[in-house]
mmCIF file of C-alpha atoms and ligand atoms in Angstrom:
data_model
loop_
_atom_site.group_PDB
_atom_site.id
_atom_site.type_symbol
_atom_site.label_atom_id
_atom_site.label_comp_id
_atom_site.label_asym_id
_atom_site.label_seq_id
_atom_site.Cartn_x
_atom_site.Cartn_y
_atom_site.Cartn_z
ATOM 1 C CA MET A 17 45.978 4.244 3.198
ATOM 2 C CA VAL A 18 49.124 2.201 3.685
ATOM 3 C CA ILE A 19 51.594 1.535 0.873
ATOM 4 C CA VAL A 20 53.798 -1.491 1.476
ATOM 5 C CA MET A 21 56.965 -1.205 -0.631
ATOM 6 C CA LYS A 22 58.689 -4.372 -1.900
ATOM 7 C CA PRO A 23 61.857 -5.462 -0.058
ATOM 8 C CA ASN A 24 64.825 -3.770 -1.719
ATOM 9 C CA ALA A 25 62.680 -1.057 -3.286
ATOM 10 C CA PRO A 26 65.169 1.670 -4.287
ATOM 11 C CA GLN A 27 65.229 4.728 -2.020
ATOM 12 C CA SER A 28 64.867 6.932 -5.108
ATOM 13 C CA GLU A 29 61.507 5.279 -5.903
ATOM 14 C CA ILE A 30 60.304 5.577 -2.278
ATOM 15 C CA HIS A 31 61.269 9.229 -2.375
ATOM 16 C CA ARG A 32 59.435 9.762 -5.684
ATOM 17 C CA ILE A 33 56.201 8.267 -4.254
ATOM 18 C CA ILE A 34 56.525 10.387 -1.079
ATOM 19 C CA GLU A 35 56.890 13.578 -3.126
ATOM 20 C CA LYS A 36 53.948 12.656 -5.382
ATOM 21 C CA VAL A 37 51.693 11.922 -2.397
ATOM 22 C CA LYS A 38 52.713 15.162 -0.680
ATOM 23 C CA SER A 39 51.975 17.140 -3.844
ATOM 24 C CA LEU A 40 48.392 15.799 -3.662
ATOM 25 C CA GLY A 41 48.033 17.315 -0.202
ATOM 26 C CA CYS A 42 48.472 14.165 1.916
ATOM 27 C CA ARG A 43 50.722 13.777 4.919
ATOM 28 C CA ILE A 44 52.935 10.729 5.071
ATOM 29 C CA HIS A 45 54.532 8.644 7.830
ATOM 30 C CA VAL A 46 57.425 6.424 6.820
ATOM 31 C CA SER A 47 58.277 3.264 8.810
ATOM 32 C CA GLN A 48 61.390 1.502 7.640
ATOM 33 C CA GLY A 49 61.485 -2.115 8.893
ATOM 34 C CA GLU A 50 64.165 -4.727 8.333
ATOM 35 C CA ASN A 51 62.663 -5.797 5.029
ATOM 36 C CA TYR A 52 59.670 -3.677 4.264
ATOM 37 C CA CYS A 53 59.198 0.057 4.068
ATOM 38 C CA LEU A 54 55.646 1.149 4.963
ATOM 39 C CA LEU A 55 54.237 4.500 3.881
ATOM 40 C CA GLY A 56 51.237 5.607 5.958
ATOM 41 C CA LEU A 57 49.144 8.210 4.158
ATOM 42 C CA VAL A 58 46.867 10.621 5.989
ATOM 43 C CA GLY A 59 44.544 13.241 4.490
ATOM 44 C CA HIS A 60 42.598 13.359 1.231
ATOM 45 C CA THR A 61 43.711 9.972 -0.021
ATOM 46 C CA GLU A 62 40.715 9.760 -2.385
ATOM 47 C CA LYS A 63 42.772 11.810 -4.864
ATOM 48 C CA ILE A 64 45.411 9.092 -5.071
ATOM 49 C CA ASP A 65 45.203 6.760 -8.039
ATOM 50 C CA LEU A 66 45.255 3.315 -6.441
ATOM 51 C CA SER A 67 45.766 1.498 -9.691
ATOM 52 C CA GLN A 68 48.838 3.585 -10.621
ATOM 53 C CA LEU A 69 50.385 2.633 -7.282
ATOM 54 C CA GLN A 70 49.467 -1.028 -7.733
ATOM 55 C CA ALA A 71 51.043 -0.938 -11.185
ATOM 56 C CA ASN A 72 54.379 0.149 -9.692
ATOM 57 C CA GLU A 73 56.774 -2.806 -9.702
ATOM 58 C CA HIS A 74 58.330 -1.657 -6.403
ATOM 59 C CA VAL A 75 54.990 -1.596 -4.578
ATOM 60 C CA ASP A 76 54.018 -4.824 -2.834
ATOM 61 C CA ARG A 77 50.501 -3.902 -1.644
ATOM 62 C CA VAL A 78 48.236 -0.943 -1.117
ATOM 63 C CA ILE A 79 45.876 -1.218 1.844
ATOM 64 C CA ARG A 80 42.934 1.133 2.040
ATOM 65 C CA VAL A 81 42.043 2.005 5.620
ATOM 66 C CA GLN A 82 39.105 4.284 4.861
ATOM 67 C CA HIS A 83 36.180 3.952 2.511
ATOM 68 C CA PRO A 84 36.500 5.831 -0.787
ATOM 69 C CA PHE A 85 33.294 7.790 -0.167
ATOM 70 C CA LYS A 86 33.543 10.938 1.938
ATOM 71 C CA LEU A 87 30.353 13.023 1.685
ATOM 72 C CA VAL A 88 28.199 9.922 2.137
ATOM 73 C CA ASN A 89 30.334 8.618 5.018
ATOM 74 C CA ARG A 90 28.892 8.564 8.527
ATOM 75 C CA LEU A 91 32.401 9.004 9.900
ATOM 76 C CA PHE A 92 32.402 12.656 8.832
ATOM 77 C CA HIS A 93 28.670 13.224 9.464
ATOM 78 C CA PRO A 94 27.688 11.147 12.499
ATOM 79 C CA GLU A 95 24.073 12.329 12.768
ATOM 80 C CA ASP A 96 21.379 10.974 10.417
ATOM 81 C CA THR A 97 20.471 13.195 7.497
ATOM 82 C CA VAL A 98 16.828 14.232 7.717
ATOM 83 C CA LEU A 99 15.234 15.567 4.530
ATOM 84 C CA ASP A 100 12.159 17.741 4.407
ATOM 85 C CA ILE A 101 10.261 17.147 1.189
ATOM 86 C CA GLU A 102 7.237 19.424 0.948
ATOM 87 C CA GLY A 103 6.804 19.026 4.707
ATOM 88 C CA VAL A 104 7.384 15.235 4.698
ATOM 89 C CA LYS A 105 10.395 14.324 6.852
ATOM 90 C CA VAL A 106 12.582 11.429 5.742
ATOM 91 C CA GLY A 107 15.361 9.861 7.859
ATOM 92 C CA GLY A 108 16.417 10.056 11.498
ATOM 93 C CA GLY A 109 13.472 7.958 12.664
ATOM 94 C CA ASN A 110 10.939 9.565 10.305
ATOM 95 C CA ASN A 111 9.547 6.858 8.054
ATOM 96 C CA VAL A 112 8.254 7.736 4.604
ATOM 97 C CA TYR A 113 5.732 5.611 2.725
ATOM 98 C CA ILE A 114 5.647 6.124 -1.034
ATOM 99 C CA ALA A 115 3.061 4.303 -3.128
ATOM 100 C CA GLY A 116 1.524 4.358 -6.576
ATOM 101 C CA PRO A 117 1.506 2.592 -9.910
ATOM 102 C CA CYS A 118 4.574 1.457 -11.777
ATOM 103 C CA ALA A 119 3.588 3.661 -14.710
ATOM 104 C CA VAL A 120 1.256 6.612 -15.130
ATOM 105 C CA GLU A 121 -1.417 5.359 -17.551
ATOM 106 C CA SER A 122 -4.147 8.036 -17.394
ATOM 107 C CA GLU A 123 -5.381 10.770 -15.091
ATOM 108 C CA GLU A 124 -8.284 8.627 -13.962
ATOM 109 C CA GLN A 125 -5.968 5.727 -13.131
ATOM 110 C CA LEU A 126 -3.499 7.876 -11.188
ATOM 111 C CA LEU A 127 -6.142 9.833 -9.299
ATOM 112 C CA THR A 128 -7.964 6.637 -8.269
ATOM 113 C CA ILE A 129 -4.753 5.084 -6.964
ATOM 114 C CA ALA A 130 -3.450 8.298 -5.371
ATOM 115 C CA THR A 131 -6.707 8.865 -3.481
ATOM 116 C CA ALA A 132 -6.632 5.293 -2.168
ATOM 117 C CA VAL A 133 -2.973 5.286 -1.084
ATOM 118 C CA LYS A 134 -3.361 8.661 0.600
ATOM 119 C CA GLU A 135 -6.343 7.308 2.516
ATOM 120 C CA ALA A 136 -4.189 4.361 3.613
ATOM 121 C CA GLY A 137 -1.507 6.739 4.928
ATOM 122 C CA ALA A 138 1.014 7.122 2.081
ATOM 123 C CA HIS A 139 3.023 10.355 2.216
ATOM 124 C CA MET A 140 4.073 10.528 -1.442
ATOM 125 C CA LEU A 141 2.898 9.291 -4.828
ATOM 126 C CA ARG A 142 5.106 7.295 -7.164
ATOM 127 C CA GLY A 143 4.519 6.865 -10.900
ATOM 128 C CA GLY A 144 6.688 6.477 -13.952
ATOM 129 C CA ALA A 145 6.367 8.775 -16.947
ATOM 130 C CA TYR A 146 9.665 7.662 -18.494
ATOM 131 C CA LYS A 147 9.905 3.903 -18.082
ATOM 132 C CA PRO A 148 13.137 1.870 -18.274
ATOM 133 C CA ARG A 149 11.649 -1.289 -19.796
ATOM 134 C CA THR A 150 13.742 -4.364 -20.460
ATOM 135 C CA SER A 151 12.088 -4.750 -23.869
ATOM 136 C CA PRO A 152 11.926 -1.918 -26.409
ATOM 137 C CA TYR A 153 8.484 -3.274 -27.416
ATOM 138 C CA SER A 154 6.988 -2.754 -23.943
ATOM 139 C CA PHE A 155 5.112 0.414 -22.934
ATOM 140 C CA GLN A 156 7.717 3.176 -22.593
ATOM 141 C CA GLY A 157 5.692 5.710 -20.603
ATOM 142 C CA LEU A 158 3.584 8.787 -21.371
ATOM 143 C CA GLU A 159 6.624 11.064 -20.979
ATOM 144 C CA GLU A 160 5.710 14.751 -20.539
ATOM 145 C CA GLU A 161 1.977 13.986 -20.666
ATOM 146 C CA GLY A 162 2.591 11.629 -17.719
ATOM 147 C CA LEU A 163 4.364 14.408 -15.807
ATOM 148 C CA LYS A 164 1.416 16.747 -16.422
ATOM 149 C CA ILE A 165 -1.002 14.119 -15.123
ATOM 150 C CA MET A 166 1.132 13.762 -11.984
ATOM 151 C CA GLU A 167 1.106 17.512 -11.484
ATOM 152 C CA ARG A 168 -2.699 17.584 -11.672
ATOM 153 C CA VAL A 169 -3.025 14.630 -9.290
ATOM 154 C CA LYS A 170 -0.627 16.303 -6.859
ATOM 155 C CA PHE A 171 -2.856 19.369 -6.978
ATOM 156 C CA GLU A 172 -5.928 17.204 -6.220
ATOM 157 C CA THR A 173 -4.414 15.107 -3.437
ATOM 158 C CA GLY A 174 -1.520 17.156 -2.050
ATOM 159 C CA LEU A 175 0.805 14.143 -2.411
ATOM 160 C CA PRO A 176 4.360 15.032 -3.501
ATOM 161 C CA ILE A 177 5.520 13.267 -6.651
ATOM 162 C CA VAL A 178 8.342 10.724 -7.006
ATOM 163 C CA THR A 179 9.196 9.924 -10.615
ATOM 164 C CA GLU A 180 12.077 8.479 -12.580
ATOM 165 C CA VAL A 181 14.440 10.445 -14.791
ATOM 166 C CA MET A 182 16.310 8.344 -17.319
ATOM 167 C CA SER A 183 18.652 10.687 -19.166
ATOM 168 C CA PRO A 184 20.606 13.908 -18.524
ATOM 169 C CA ASP A 185 18.681 15.752 -21.268
ATOM 170 C CA THR A 186 15.326 15.174 -19.497
ATOM 171 C CA VAL A 187 16.504 16.168 -16.002
ATOM 172 C CA GLU A 188 15.331 19.758 -16.438
ATOM 173 C CA ILE A 189 11.827 18.863 -17.567
ATOM 174 C CA VAL A 190 11.343 16.067 -15.013
ATOM 175 C CA ALA A 191 12.690 18.305 -12.219
ATOM 176 C CA SER A 192 10.188 20.999 -13.151
ATOM 177 C CA TYR A 193 7.307 18.633 -12.180
ATOM 178 C CA ALA A 194 8.804 16.171 -9.677
ATOM 179 C CA ASP A 195 9.384 16.600 -5.950
ATOM 180 C CA VAL A 196 11.800 13.656 -5.904
ATOM 181 C CA LEU A 197 13.901 12.499 -8.867
ATOM 182 C CA GLN A 198 14.201 8.728 -9.011
ATOM 183 C CA ILE A 199 17.324 7.165 -10.492
ATOM 184 C CA GLY A 200 16.429 3.636 -11.530
ATOM 185 C CA ALA A 201 18.475 0.539 -10.839
ATOM 186 C CA ARG A 202 19.600 0.334 -14.464
ATOM 187 C CA ASN A 203 20.993 3.847 -14.310
ATOM 188 C CA MET A 204 22.772 3.684 -10.964
ATOM 189 C CA GLN A 205 26.129 4.017 -12.671
ATOM 190 C CA ASN A 206 25.050 6.395 -15.420
ATOM 191 C CA PHE A 207 27.579 8.976 -14.297
ATOM 192 C CA PRO A 208 26.466 11.868 -16.566
ATOM 193 C CA LEU A 209 22.923 11.361 -15.209
ATOM 194 C CA LEU A 210 24.160 11.284 -11.592
ATOM 195 C CA LYS A 211 26.060 14.525 -12.196
ATOM 196 C CA ALA A 212 23.035 16.126 -13.840
ATOM 197 C CA VAL A 213 20.706 15.370 -10.903
ATOM 198 C CA GLY A 214 23.524 16.440 -8.583
ATOM 199 C CA GLU A 215 23.328 19.886 -10.147
ATOM 200 C CA THR A 216 19.630 20.256 -9.239
ATOM 201 C CA ASP A 217 18.264 21.055 -5.803
ATOM 202 C CA LYS A 218 15.682 18.243 -5.929
ATOM 203 C CA PRO A 219 15.913 15.267 -3.563
ATOM 204 C CA VAL A 220 17.137 12.160 -5.397
ATOM 205 C CA LEU A 221 15.921 8.606 -4.752
ATOM 206 C CA LEU A 222 18.875 6.479 -5.787
ATOM 207 C CA LYS A 223 18.012 2.864 -6.403
ATOM 208 C CA ARG A 224 20.664 0.191 -5.975
ATOM 209 C CA GLY A 225 21.914 -1.228 -9.274
ATOM 210 C CA LEU A 226 20.933 -4.764 -10.256
ATOM 211 C CA SER A 227 24.362 -6.141 -9.439
ATOM 212 C CA ALA A 228 25.903 -3.284 -7.489
ATOM 213 C CA THR A 229 27.873 -3.752 -4.308
ATOM 214 C CA ILE A 230 27.038 -1.495 -1.391
ATOM 215 C CA GLU A 231 30.278 0.389 -1.986
ATOM 216 C CA GLU A 232 29.472 0.991 -5.672
ATOM 217 C CA TRP A 233 26.027 2.215 -4.670
ATOM 218 C CA LEU A 234 27.438 4.605 -2.067
ATOM 219 C CA MET A 235 29.970 5.856 -4.631
ATOM 220 C CA ALA A 236 27.033 6.615 -6.960
ATOM 221 C CA ALA A 237 25.506 8.685 -4.132
ATOM 222 C CA GLU A 238 28.901 10.361 -3.718
ATOM 223 C CA TYR A 239 28.717 11.454 -7.386
ATOM 224 C CA ILE A 240 25.425 13.244 -6.732
ATOM 225 C CA MET A 241 26.631 14.839 -3.510
ATOM 226 C CA ALA A 242 29.943 15.898 -5.047
ATOM 227 C CA GLU A 243 27.956 18.128 -7.440
ATOM 228 C CA GLY A 244 26.465 19.924 -4.437
ATOM 229 C CA ASN A 245 23.139 18.108 -4.008
ATOM 230 C CA LYS A 246 23.137 16.628 -0.511
ATOM 231 C CA LYS A 247 19.513 15.430 -0.647
ATOM 232 C CA VAL A 248 19.928 11.754 -1.425
ATOM 233 C CA ILE A 249 17.725 8.856 -0.320
ATOM 234 C CA LEU A 250 19.034 5.350 -0.990
ATOM 235 C CA CYS A 251 16.663 2.589 -2.067
ATOM 236 C CA GLU A 252 17.341 -1.141 -1.808
ATOM 237 C CA ARG A 253 15.234 -2.866 -4.490
ATOM 238 C CA GLY A 254 16.707 -6.340 -4.665
ATOM 239 C CA ILE A 255 19.808 -7.565 -6.405
ATOM 240 C CA ARG A 256 20.414 -10.273 -8.963
ATOM 241 C CA THR A 257 21.438 -13.620 -7.508
ATOM 242 C CA PHE A 258 21.252 -17.238 -8.699
ATOM 243 C CA GLU A 259 17.693 -17.451 -7.326
ATOM 244 C CA THR A 260 14.979 -17.227 -9.956
ATOM 245 C CA TYR A 261 11.850 -17.826 -7.890
ATOM 246 C CA THR A 262 11.685 -14.134 -7.074
ATOM 247 C CA ARG A 263 12.394 -11.342 -9.569
ATOM 248 C CA ASN A 264 15.394 -10.242 -7.481
ATOM 249 C CA THR A 265 16.722 -11.075 -4.020
ATOM 250 C CA LEU A 266 15.936 -8.445 -1.425
ATOM 251 C CA ASP A 267 19.188 -7.712 0.390
ATOM 252 C CA LEU A 268 17.806 -6.841 3.793
ATOM 253 C CA SER A 269 21.275 -6.746 5.291
ATOM 254 C CA ALA A 270 21.986 -3.712 3.111
ATOM 255 C CA VAL A 271 19.779 -1.677 5.458
ATOM 256 C CA PRO A 272 21.854 -2.047 8.659
ATOM 257 C CA ALA A 273 25.033 -2.022 6.562
ATOM 258 C CA VAL A 274 24.152 1.329 4.982
ATOM 259 C CA LYS A 275 23.066 2.688 8.363
ATOM 260 C CA GLU A 276 26.507 1.853 9.707
ATOM 261 C CA LEU A 277 28.396 3.304 6.736
ATOM 262 C CA SER A 278 26.303 6.338 5.879
ATOM 263 C CA HIS A 279 24.128 9.071 7.363
ATOM 264 C CA LEU A 280 21.756 9.033 4.368
ATOM 265 C CA PRO A 281 18.201 7.701 4.680
ATOM 266 C CA ILE A 282 17.566 4.278 3.162
ATOM 267 C CA ILE A 283 14.178 2.944 2.082
ATOM 268 C CA VAL A 284 13.155 -0.414 0.591
ATOM 269 C CA ASP A 285 11.233 -1.288 -2.570
ATOM 270 C CA PRO A 286 9.715 -4.724 -1.878
ATOM 271 C CA SER A 287 7.755 -4.709 -5.170
ATOM 272 C CA HIS A 288 10.703 -4.827 -7.593
ATOM 273 C CA ALA A 289 12.585 -7.086 -5.189
ATOM 274 C CA ALA A 290 9.931 -9.795 -5.134
ATOM 275 C CA GLY A 291 8.103 -9.346 -8.433
ATOM 276 C CA LYS A 292 5.108 -11.055 -6.766
ATOM 277 C CA TRP A 293 2.395 -9.156 -4.917
ATOM 278 C CA ARG A 294 1.948 -11.854 -2.275
ATOM 279 C CA MET A 295 5.478 -11.260 -1.022
ATOM 280 C CA VAL A 296 5.228 -7.488 -0.791
ATOM 281 C CA GLU A 297 3.667 -7.313 2.682
ATOM 282 C CA PRO A 298 6.026 -9.788 4.396
ATOM 283 C CA LEU A 299 9.073 -8.102 2.852
ATOM 284 C CA SER A 300 7.765 -4.668 3.840
ATOM 285 C CA LYS A 301 7.385 -5.790 7.435
ATOM 286 C CA ALA A 302 10.909 -7.200 7.428
ATOM 287 C CA ALA A 303 12.309 -4.009 5.892
ATOM 288 C CA ILE A 304 10.799 -1.804 8.576
ATOM 289 C CA ALA A 305 11.887 -4.265 11.267
ATOM 290 C CA VAL A 306 15.536 -4.043 10.168
ATOM 291 C CA GLY A 307 15.419 -0.252 10.345
ATOM 292 C CA ALA A 308 14.538 1.020 6.859
ATOM 293 C CA ASP A 309 13.423 4.660 6.795
ATOM 294 C CA GLY A 310 10.413 3.794 4.683
ATOM 295 C CA LEU A 311 9.053 1.934 1.684
ATOM 296 C CA ILE A 312 8.207 2.530 -1.960
ATOM 297 C CA VAL A 313 5.420 0.175 -3.015
ATOM 298 C CA GLU A 314 3.643 -0.393 -6.323
ATOM 299 C CA VAL A 315 -0.135 -0.165 -6.026
ATOM 300 C CA HIS A 316 -2.721 -0.522 -8.807
ATOM 301 C CA HIS A 317 -6.514 -0.652 -8.543
ATOM 302 C CA GLN A 318 -6.658 -3.074 -11.509
ATOM 303 C CA PRO A 319 -3.324 -4.940 -11.515
ATOM 304 C CA GLU A 320 -4.613 -7.397 -14.119
ATOM 305 C CA LEU A 321 -4.944 -4.468 -16.550
ATOM 306 C CA ALA A 322 -1.741 -2.616 -15.565
ATOM 307 C CA VAL A 323 0.546 -1.770 -18.481
ATOM 308 C CA SER A 324 3.588 -2.632 -16.396
ATOM 309 C CA ASP A 325 4.427 -4.647 -13.283
ATOM 310 C CA GLY A 326 0.852 -5.754 -12.537
ATOM 311 C CA ALA A 327 2.082 -9.027 -11.001
ATOM 312 C CA GLN A 328 3.845 -7.192 -8.193
ATOM 313 C CA SER A 329 1.249 -4.470 -7.671
ATOM 314 C CA LEU A 330 -0.922 -4.481 -4.575
ATOM 315 C CA LYS A 331 -4.600 -3.622 -4.740
ATOM 316 C CA PRO A 332 -5.408 -0.590 -2.548
ATOM 317 C CA GLU A 333 -7.058 -2.670 0.196
ATOM 318 C CA LYS A 334 -3.956 -4.880 0.433
ATOM 319 C CA PHE A 335 -1.795 -1.754 0.674
ATOM 320 C CA GLU A 336 -3.988 -0.469 3.487
ATOM 321 C CA LYS A 337 -3.454 -3.731 5.364
ATOM 322 C CA LEU A 338 0.308 -3.466 4.775
ATOM 323 C CA MET A 339 0.361 0.091 6.127
ATOM 324 C CA LYS A 340 -1.387 -0.965 9.333
ATOM 325 C CA ALA A 341 1.142 -3.752 9.854
ATOM 326 C CA VAL A 342 4.283 -1.736 9.136
ATOM 327 C CA ARG A 343 3.159 1.109 11.343
ATOM 328 C CA GLN A 344 2.904 -1.286 14.282
ATOM 329 C CA ILE A 345 6.422 -2.502 13.584
ATOM 330 C CA ALA A 346 7.678 1.077 13.284
ATOM 331 C CA ALA A 347 6.105 1.825 16.672
ATOM 332 C CA ILE A 348 8.024 -1.082 18.232
ATOM 333 C CA ASN A 349 11.241 0.240 16.653
ATOM 334 C CA GLU A 350 10.487 3.609 18.213
ATOM 335 C CA VAL A 351 10.175 2.086 21.686
ATOM 336 C CA THR A 352 13.324 -0.018 21.368
ATOM 337 C CA ARG A 353 15.327 2.920 19.955
ATOM 338 C CA CYS A 354 14.914 4.828 23.255
HETATM 339 C C1 PEP B 1 10.413 1.427 -10.925
HETATM 340 O O1 PEP B 1 10.492 1.908 -9.781
HETATM 341 O O2 PEP B 1 9.370 1.446 -11.587
HETATM 342 C C2 PEP B 1 11.589 0.733 -11.493
HETATM 343 C C3 PEP B 1 11.706 0.536 -12.800
HETATM 344 O O3 PEP B 1 12.450 0.314 -10.561
HETATM 345 P P1 PEP B 1 13.943 -0.273 -10.686
HETATM 346 O O4 PEP B 1 14.761 0.799 -11.322
HETATM 347 O O5 PEP B 1 14.294 -0.554 -9.259
HETATM 348 O O6 PEP B 1 13.849 -1.524 -11.520
HETATM 349 MN MN1 MN B 2 7.798 -1.089 -11.782
#
């Protein structure tokens, strides 16, 4: 971080800032020019309150050289993080394919879908028991009964469970059934929830917020990691733009951007991005082509009867076709990586 002092800033004020910065454990290099005095800060600058400095009338500008995230930053962890979730590897060239319904509706429904997606090659089963619905009148999920159904279907199929947790007070119960805790887009900046999942040892699938910048999203991951839980998977699921033809706009460039900035695995959710089942396969292919570490896809055997997100849900045979296509693209990535 570089602090540019205003011309004629009093020496006493420069001295006060230097002492404050030193007391926070940072080293400081002072360059006194003809007009400007520059203070170069080295060390744990994340502890410095940028807005306090900017509020100082003698400070001209504060220039951040490094990103504000540390644990998430590839700079301090150059190799890809690879997670092992019940034997399924995620990251570092290991692609994970997660599929299942938007919401758990019944044991029969979940088992039918789980059996089909497993057959098509999915590694994990998704399903919501606690649903973040835009309308309070929409189906809200089966809650603990939904978790119990997932546990039984996991027992039948062997597929690890990915499910959303919506509030800090349900983290314990959801974590007692789930293999991966999903943080939904609407909760990406629910800081008490991020801290609560950060205190567990369960892998966390952190979806990008509806209007979150990449930096805000990585800072949300930093919250989880700062509590001690290093098992974070990022998920790009489309962001809100002026376009209304699709439900959201899939930000494919987030994949290479995150790969550059962070060592964490990043997967793509083409279903919530598009909102239309016809677009799910093309977006999935694009996501794998740009280097995503996997996909999370909504699949339903009777989308026209689904209690939520039927319009974006693939029928099992369409998911099977998608899997064949993305695997071929992943194989090309493998060859070009070498
Ligand atoms: C979901 O995965 O069912 C979901 C609600 O996703 P998002 O939080 O991305 O909207
Ligand atoms: Mn959904």
